[in-house]
Amino acid sequence: EAQVTQNPRYLITVTGKKLTVTCSQNMNHEYMSWYRQDPGLGLRQIYYSMNVEVTDKGDVPEGYKVSRKEKRNFPLILESPSPNQTSLYFCASSPGQGAGTGELFFGEGSRLTVL
Amino acid sequence: RKEVEQDPGPFNVPEGATVAFNCTYSNSASQSFFWYRQDCRKEPKLLMSVYSSGNEDGRFTAQLNRASQYISLLIRDSKLSDSATYLCVVNLLKTSYDKVIFGPGTSLSVIP
């Protein structure tokens, strides 16, 4: 089954404790992206990747890191989480070089709470 | 001004009603347009693309007005299962990639 898989789905952590949210897609998509969704603000892009070893900042990259060592995986790293990073996170992938050229396929989301 | 704006609602409509959502975008260089649907606490999923000539998919009709920079979604004969948040999505074609911008969403509740 074609899918985007995120883990963990739910996480409660404390300020400053490094964490990684994994994202994996099995559709051989070139484009992958991370979003956060907050009430009233909609989906905001954190980072995106056009292909292996090619990543770039989205609209709200502060406090996050990503890597794209393999085509299928695009982990999101919070080196020192803070309470303002409490949010619902979505990973997405799309065929082609840009998300606008095709459908975005989303993972089920990871709800993160930072105390 | 936000790049993509939508009326947040909520829209509460009875089953069988027709409901229309509007979305405005600020960048005239926007290239392509989509409507996504998001159920409560679930991931967004593509509902339909929006073409310049307008397009229809069953009970759903999408329209684009480039001159006025707005997109609309019409749902006819509303079903309970249509209850969801509808996200307007606009794509800007940059030099080497596409920038996808999501609206904040419009919430729809279809009531028995």
mmCIF file of C-alpha atoms in Angstrom, chain A residues 9 31 35 37 40-43 45 48 50 56 58-59 88 90 97-109 111, chain B residues 2-3 32-34 36 38 41-47 85 87 89 91-93 96-105:
data_model
loop_
_atom_site.group_PDB
_atom_site.id
_atom_site.type_symbol
_atom_site.label_atom_id
_atom_site.label_comp_id
_atom_site.label_asym_id
_atom_site.label_seq_id
_atom_site.Cartn_x
_atom_site.Cartn_y
_atom_site.Cartn_z
ATOM 1 C CA ARG A 9 2.136 9.575 16.351
ATOM 2 C CA TYR A 31 9.777 15.755 -3.036
ATOM 3 C CA TYR A 35 4.491 21.036 8.000
ATOM 4 C CA GLN A 37 -0.493 22.863 11.893
ATOM 5 C CA GLY A 40 -6.049 29.541 13.135
ATOM 6 C CA LEU A 41 -2.705 29.434 11.321
ATOM 7 C CA GLY A 42 -3.215 26.521 8.969
ATOM 8 C CA LEU A 43 -0.421 24.371 7.640
ATOM 9 C CA GLN A 45 5.982 24.573 5.894
ATOM 10 C CA TYR A 48 11.328 20.636 2.281
ATOM 11 C CA MET A 50 13.633 18.210 -3.594
ATOM 12 C CA ASP A 56 15.829 23.901 2.133
ATOM 13 C CA GLY A 58 10.306 26.622 4.494
ATOM 14 C CA ASP A 59 8.440 29.401 6.250
ATOM 15 C CA LEU A 88 0.548 18.803 15.057
ATOM 16 C CA PHE A 90 2.662 16.399 9.089
ATOM 17 C CA GLN A 97 10.339 18.385 -8.371
ATOM 18 C CA GLY A 98 7.624 20.452 -6.816
ATOM 19 C CA ALA A 99 4.626 19.779 -4.652
ATOM 20 C CA GLY A 100 2.456 21.948 -6.831
ATOM 21 C CA THR A 101 2.960 19.737 -9.833
ATOM 22 C CA GLY A 102 1.229 16.847 -8.235
ATOM 23 C CA GLU A 103 -0.791 15.674 -5.294
ATOM 24 C CA LEU A 104 0.699 15.927 -1.822
ATOM 25 C CA PHE A 105 0.455 12.672 0.135
ATOM 26 C CA PHE A 106 0.430 13.218 3.871
ATOM 27 C CA GLY A 107 1.369 11.033 6.787
ATOM 28 C CA GLU A 108 -1.159 10.604 9.583
ATOM 29 C CA GLY A 109 0.419 13.310 11.691
ATOM 30 C CA ARG A 111 1.027 15.329 17.827
ATOM 31 C CA LYS B 2 -2.340 36.595 4.339
ATOM 32 C CA GLU B 3 -1.320 34.908 1.112
ATOM 33 C CA SER B 32 -2.173 26.084 -9.791
ATOM 34 C CA PHE B 33 -4.895 25.592 -7.278
ATOM 35 C CA PHE B 34 -6.357 22.768 -5.251
ATOM 36 C CA TYR B 36 -7.951 19.517 0.104
ATOM 37 C CA GLN B 38 -9.169 17.360 6.269
ATOM 38 C CA ARG B 41 -7.398 15.157 13.638
ATOM 39 C CA LYS B 42 -6.584 13.438 10.341
ATOM 40 C CA GLU B 43 -4.215 14.254 7.516
ATOM 41 C CA PRO B 44 -5.289 16.455 4.592
ATOM 42 C CA LYS B 45 -6.228 14.643 1.394
ATOM 43 C CA LEU B 46 -6.622 16.025 -2.106
ATOM 44 C CA LEU B 47 -10.250 16.635 -2.985
ATOM 45 C CA THR B 85 -12.431 21.199 7.055
ATOM 46 C CA LEU B 87 -8.373 23.710 2.714
ATOM 47 C CA VAL B 89 -4.218 25.423 -1.610
ATOM 48 C CA ASN B 91 0.893 26.884 -5.785
ATOM 49 C CA LEU B 92 3.488 29.497 -6.737
ATOM 50 C CA LEU B 93 5.959 28.483 -9.390
ATOM 51 C CA SER B 96 13.444 25.815 -9.290
ATOM 52 C CA TYR B 97 10.572 24.549 -7.196
ATOM 53 C CA ASP B 98 6.929 25.034 -6.410
ATOM 54 C CA LYS B 99 5.870 26.786 -3.229
ATOM 55 C CA VAL B 100 2.640 25.413 -1.874
ATOM 56 C CA ILE B 101 0.583 27.677 0.378
ATOM 57 C CA PHE B 102 -2.314 26.395 2.433
ATOM 58 C CA GLY B 103 -5.254 28.483 3.529
ATOM 59 C CA PRO B 104 -6.399 28.178 7.152
ATOM 60 C CA GLY B 105 -9.402 26.087 6.172
#
